[in-house]
């Protein structure tokens, strides 16, 4: 196996795996993507059973965690990434305005970050941030800047992204608060006030782009962060099953605090991230091996009986809370996988509908990302003229 490339540049290629596998024509795949969007964003019909996006007044909107009845930076930043990929500036701006109005903190220890959980009326459940939200906000803002151009104030997307990333790295240098990335090992933390991590927060393919577009003094950090996260993931993912825990220490060992040392909801995103990193950068052949391992682990698992697993692969006595999300992320791994299970994982996803019921939010977020990615529509938006 070769070493991960330093400062890899993007491939610029976006496979339509659905069409490639003959599951649908390109036109049918595009139609399914649009239909999925409509179901999640409540367009072209009510879609009360499937939607996760709701308008709030004349110029705002939010994604609701329908299981926890709150609005999370995770979902809001995902919604912005979905909207920019779908060229929906109207919805992007509504979500961003809601986030800046209710979630953005201007005072206290976490000033400059976003409160990770609010009620739909905008009141805060917590004044703490969750770094996965900030990293998705930042890249969605850069893509918006490049796709639509910068506006004024909070709609000066590029500046908002750069300022946010500066806060994420430099917070605490004046003695107040803490950074979201550990300055020494360059790994993202689970929350600023802790010294462990969440493998699913590691997005080296985002950091490669932050290294191009952050303030110049921060770019070297992001290049190193991409390398550090790729190296970290190798330690966190089990060498036989490929499964990662929800929380891990910086050396990759599972952190079992409050039961988060097993393969469960957060962990699913690792497979999707591995796939997209490979699609965008082809930086490290380990992604291919890892995607193959995860898909091999699930090859003999009944999709109707997915469970919580130890990372060694022992099933625990608890069903998966988000089986549709797991099917989606395992399929997205096929962007990298070249093994015998890559096709089956995508076929299973393609015949799985979006989720209904009160736990649908997380599943349907992961489902939409997989639909974007597997139809060749989860793209890097470069600055115009580059
Ligand atoms: O303790 C909180 C911590 O919980 C928070 O993490 C966010 C919530 O969990 C993560 O995703 C969830 C996966 O399980 C599904 O059931 C939920 O619907 C998802 O929201 C999410 O990635 C985290 O941002 O972070 C802040 C800590 O203080």
mmCIF file of C-alpha atoms in Angstrom, residues 135-300:
data_model
loop_
_atom_site.group_PDB
_atom_site.id
_atom_site.type_symbol
_atom_site.label_atom_id
_atom_site.label_comp_id
_atom_site.label_asym_id
_atom_site.label_seq_id
_atom_site.Cartn_x
_atom_site.Cartn_y
_atom_site.Cartn_z
ATOM 1 C CA UNK A 135 -16.902 22.104 9.467
ATOM 2 C CA UNK A 136 -19.984 21.525 7.299
ATOM 3 C CA UNK A 137 -21.055 25.167 7.658
ATOM 4 C CA UNK A 138 -17.612 26.278 6.492
ATOM 5 C CA UNK A 139 -17.442 24.122 3.374
ATOM 6 C CA UNK A 140 -21.072 24.807 2.430
ATOM 7 C CA UNK A 141 -20.312 28.542 2.708
ATOM 8 C CA UNK A 142 -17.220 28.247 0.508
ATOM 9 C CA UNK A 143 -19.225 26.361 -2.107
ATOM 10 C CA UNK A 144 -21.968 29.010 -1.930
ATOM 11 C CA UNK A 145 -19.381 31.726 -2.408
ATOM 12 C CA UNK A 146 -17.998 29.991 -5.470
ATOM 13 C CA UNK A 147 -21.328 28.999 -6.976
ATOM 14 C CA UNK A 148 -23.370 32.140 -6.378
ATOM 15 C CA UNK A 149 -20.897 34.880 -5.423
ATOM 16 C CA UNK A 150 -20.646 36.749 -2.148
ATOM 17 C CA UNK A 151 -23.264 39.154 -0.823
ATOM 18 C CA UNK A 152 -23.383 41.505 2.129
ATOM 19 C CA UNK A 153 -23.178 40.813 5.851
ATOM 20 C CA UNK A 154 -23.991 37.218 6.727
ATOM 21 C CA UNK A 155 -24.299 36.480 3.001
ATOM 22 C CA UNK A 156 -20.660 37.358 2.410
ATOM 23 C CA UNK A 157 -20.242 33.601 2.335
ATOM 24 C CA UNK A 158 -16.491 33.388 1.749
ATOM 25 C CA UNK A 159 -15.668 35.726 4.582
ATOM 26 C CA UNK A 160 -18.077 33.941 6.903
ATOM 27 C CA UNK A 161 -16.345 30.644 6.140
ATOM 28 C CA UNK A 162 -12.857 32.034 6.647
ATOM 29 C CA UNK A 163 -13.813 33.737 9.906
ATOM 30 C CA UNK A 164 -15.460 30.586 11.207
ATOM 31 C CA UNK A 165 -12.418 28.455 10.417
ATOM 32 C CA UNK A 166 -10.177 31.041 12.074
ATOM 33 C CA UNK A 167 -12.301 30.762 15.217
ATOM 34 C CA UNK A 168 -12.190 26.967 15.084
ATOM 35 C CA UNK A 169 -8.369 26.985 15.072
ATOM 36 C CA UNK A 170 -7.480 30.016 17.170
ATOM 37 C CA UNK A 171 -10.169 30.169 19.830
ATOM 38 C CA UNK A 172 -8.570 30.236 23.258
ATOM 39 C CA UNK A 173 -5.340 31.943 22.192
ATOM 40 C CA UNK A 174 -6.585 35.013 24.110
ATOM 41 C CA UNK A 175 -7.335 32.855 27.159
ATOM 42 C CA UNK A 176 -11.101 32.510 26.504
ATOM 43 C CA UNK A 177 -12.552 29.240 25.214
ATOM 44 C CA UNK A 178 -10.891 26.413 23.312
ATOM 45 C CA UNK A 179 -10.186 25.474 19.675
ATOM 46 C CA UNK A 180 -12.123 22.721 17.907
ATOM 47 C CA UNK A 181 -8.960 21.113 16.567
ATOM 48 C CA UNK A 182 -6.144 20.058 18.853
ATOM 49 C CA UNK A 183 -3.291 22.376 17.786
ATOM 50 C CA UNK A 184 -0.599 19.747 18.384
ATOM 51 C CA UNK A 185 -1.953 16.585 16.769
ATOM 52 C CA UNK A 186 -4.271 18.490 14.320
ATOM 53 C CA UNK A 187 -7.232 16.218 15.104
ATOM 54 C CA UNK A 188 -10.800 17.437 15.421
ATOM 55 C CA UNK A 189 -12.252 17.143 18.920
ATOM 56 C CA UNK A 190 -15.669 15.803 19.848
ATOM 57 C CA UNK A 191 -16.362 19.141 21.576
ATOM 58 C CA UNK A 192 -13.881 21.970 22.261
ATOM 59 C CA UNK A 193 -13.724 21.208 25.992
ATOM 60 C CA UNK A 194 -12.517 17.627 25.691
ATOM 61 C CA UNK A 195 -9.495 15.708 24.486
ATOM 62 C CA UNK A 196 -11.033 12.893 22.483
ATOM 63 C CA UNK A 197 -12.621 12.680 19.094
ATOM 64 C CA UNK A 198 -15.399 11.223 16.982
ATOM 65 C CA UNK A 199 -14.127 9.296 13.935
ATOM 66 C CA UNK A 200 -17.121 10.402 11.883
ATOM 67 C CA UNK A 201 -16.111 14.053 12.293
ATOM 68 C CA UNK A 202 -12.858 13.462 10.374
ATOM 69 C CA UNK A 203 -13.278 14.939 6.888
ATOM 70 C CA UNK A 204 -9.843 15.140 5.261
ATOM 71 C CA UNK A 205 -11.492 15.903 1.930
ATOM 72 C CA UNK A 206 -12.922 19.078 3.495
ATOM 73 C CA UNK A 207 -9.575 20.037 5.017
ATOM 74 C CA UNK A 208 -7.832 19.778 1.627
ATOM 75 C CA UNK A 209 -10.224 22.483 0.440
ATOM 76 C CA UNK A 210 -9.887 24.574 3.598
ATOM 77 C CA UNK A 211 -6.146 24.507 2.851
ATOM 78 C CA UNK A 212 -6.914 26.295 -0.420
ATOM 79 C CA UNK A 213 -9.489 28.802 0.788
ATOM 80 C CA UNK A 214 -8.942 29.583 4.507
ATOM 81 C CA UNK A 215 -7.005 32.682 5.549
ATOM 82 C CA UNK A 216 -3.414 32.223 4.281
ATOM 83 C CA UNK A 217 -1.982 31.832 7.778
ATOM 84 C CA UNK A 218 -4.312 28.882 8.437
ATOM 85 C CA UNK A 219 -3.700 26.934 5.242
ATOM 86 C CA UNK A 220 -0.693 24.927 6.382
ATOM 87 C CA UNK A 221 -2.673 23.722 9.395
ATOM 88 C CA UNK A 222 -5.452 22.396 7.182
ATOM 89 C CA UNK A 223 -3.006 20.555 4.929
ATOM 90 C CA UNK A 224 -1.572 18.869 7.997
ATOM 91 C CA UNK A 225 -5.047 18.218 9.396
ATOM 92 C CA UNK A 226 -5.970 16.310 6.238
ATOM 93 C CA UNK A 227 -2.917 14.089 6.666
ATOM 94 C CA UNK A 228 -3.518 13.709 10.399
ATOM 95 C CA UNK A 229 -7.157 12.686 9.926
ATOM 96 C CA UNK A 230 -6.301 10.162 7.217
ATOM 97 C CA UNK A 231 -3.690 8.661 9.535
ATOM 98 C CA UNK A 232 -6.093 8.719 12.500
ATOM 99 C CA UNK A 233 -8.833 6.879 10.629
ATOM 100 C CA UNK A 234 -6.455 3.995 10.003
ATOM 101 C CA UNK A 235 -6.088 3.584 13.747
ATOM 102 C CA UNK A 236 -9.797 4.004 14.586
ATOM 103 C CA UNK A 237 -11.252 1.578 12.037
ATOM 104 C CA UNK A 238 -11.046 -2.062 13.024
ATOM 105 C CA UNK A 239 -8.492 -3.924 10.866
ATOM 106 C CA UNK A 240 -10.838 -6.838 10.151
ATOM 107 C CA UNK A 241 -14.382 -5.403 10.136
ATOM 108 C CA UNK A 242 -13.551 -1.827 9.157
ATOM 109 C CA UNK A 243 -16.002 -0.607 11.822
ATOM 110 C CA UNK A 244 -15.244 2.570 13.785
ATOM 111 C CA UNK A 245 -16.579 3.475 17.221
ATOM 112 C CA UNK A 246 -18.744 6.542 17.821
ATOM 113 C CA UNK A 247 -16.114 8.152 20.050
ATOM 114 C CA UNK A 248 -12.397 7.425 20.108
ATOM 115 C CA UNK A 249 -9.259 8.610 21.823
ATOM 116 C CA UNK A 250 -6.615 10.299 19.697
ATOM 117 C CA UNK A 251 -4.761 6.991 19.313
ATOM 118 C CA UNK A 252 -7.867 5.481 17.715
ATOM 119 C CA UNK A 253 -8.910 3.252 20.606
ATOM 120 C CA UNK A 254 -12.655 3.302 21.368
ATOM 121 C CA UNK A 255 -13.820 5.670 24.075
ATOM 122 C CA UNK A 256 -16.570 3.800 25.896
ATOM 123 C CA UNK A 257 -17.810 6.841 27.825
ATOM 124 C CA UNK A 258 -21.619 6.630 28.106
ATOM 125 C CA UNK A 259 -21.584 3.604 25.780
ATOM 126 C CA UNK A 260 -20.105 5.418 22.767
ATOM 127 C CA UNK A 261 -17.251 3.004 22.126
ATOM 128 C CA UNK A 262 -19.224 0.776 19.757
ATOM 129 C CA UNK A 263 -20.374 0.961 16.138
ATOM 130 C CA UNK A 264 -23.639 2.883 16.219
ATOM 131 C CA UNK A 265 -25.317 5.955 14.736
ATOM 132 C CA UNK A 266 -22.399 8.420 14.557
ATOM 133 C CA UNK A 267 -20.062 5.756 13.181
ATOM 134 C CA UNK A 268 -22.069 5.178 10.002
ATOM 135 C CA UNK A 269 -20.755 8.385 8.502
ATOM 136 C CA UNK A 270 -17.202 7.056 8.337
ATOM 137 C CA UNK A 271 -18.087 4.839 5.349
ATOM 138 C CA UNK A 272 -19.642 7.776 3.516
ATOM 139 C CA UNK A 273 -16.681 10.015 4.297
ATOM 140 C CA UNK A 274 -14.190 7.408 3.100
ATOM 141 C CA UNK A 275 -16.105 7.122 -0.173
ATOM 142 C CA UNK A 276 -16.327 10.852 -0.799
ATOM 143 C CA UNK A 277 -12.691 11.454 0.133
ATOM 144 C CA UNK A 278 -11.710 8.887 -2.477
ATOM 145 C CA UNK A 279 -14.062 10.339 -5.079
ATOM 146 C CA UNK A 280 -12.772 13.857 -4.573
ATOM 147 C CA UNK A 281 -9.041 13.241 -3.982
ATOM 148 C CA UNK A 282 -7.972 9.618 -4.575
ATOM 149 C CA UNK A 283 -5.350 10.440 -1.954
ATOM 150 C CA UNK A 284 -4.892 7.140 -0.167
ATOM 151 C CA UNK A 285 -5.600 3.587 -1.383
ATOM 152 C CA UNK A 286 -6.415 2.697 2.211
ATOM 153 C CA UNK A 287 -9.868 4.138 1.537
ATOM 154 C CA UNK A 288 -10.493 1.371 -0.999
ATOM 155 C CA UNK A 289 -9.452 -1.329 1.431
ATOM 156 C CA UNK A 290 -11.504 0.192 4.238
ATOM 157 C CA UNK A 291 -14.623 0.508 2.069
ATOM 158 C CA UNK A 292 -14.246 -3.134 1.025
ATOM 159 C CA UNK A 293 -13.930 -4.252 4.661
ATOM 160 C CA UNK A 294 -17.076 -2.432 5.801
ATOM 161 C CA UNK A 295 -19.094 -3.778 2.893
ATOM 162 C CA UNK A 296 -17.783 -7.300 3.493
ATOM 163 C CA UNK A 297 -18.861 -7.066 7.144
ATOM 164 C CA UNK A 298 -22.413 -6.151 6.185
ATOM 165 C CA UNK A 299 -22.652 -8.566 3.248
ATOM 166 C CA UNK A 300 -24.232 -11.331 5.339
#
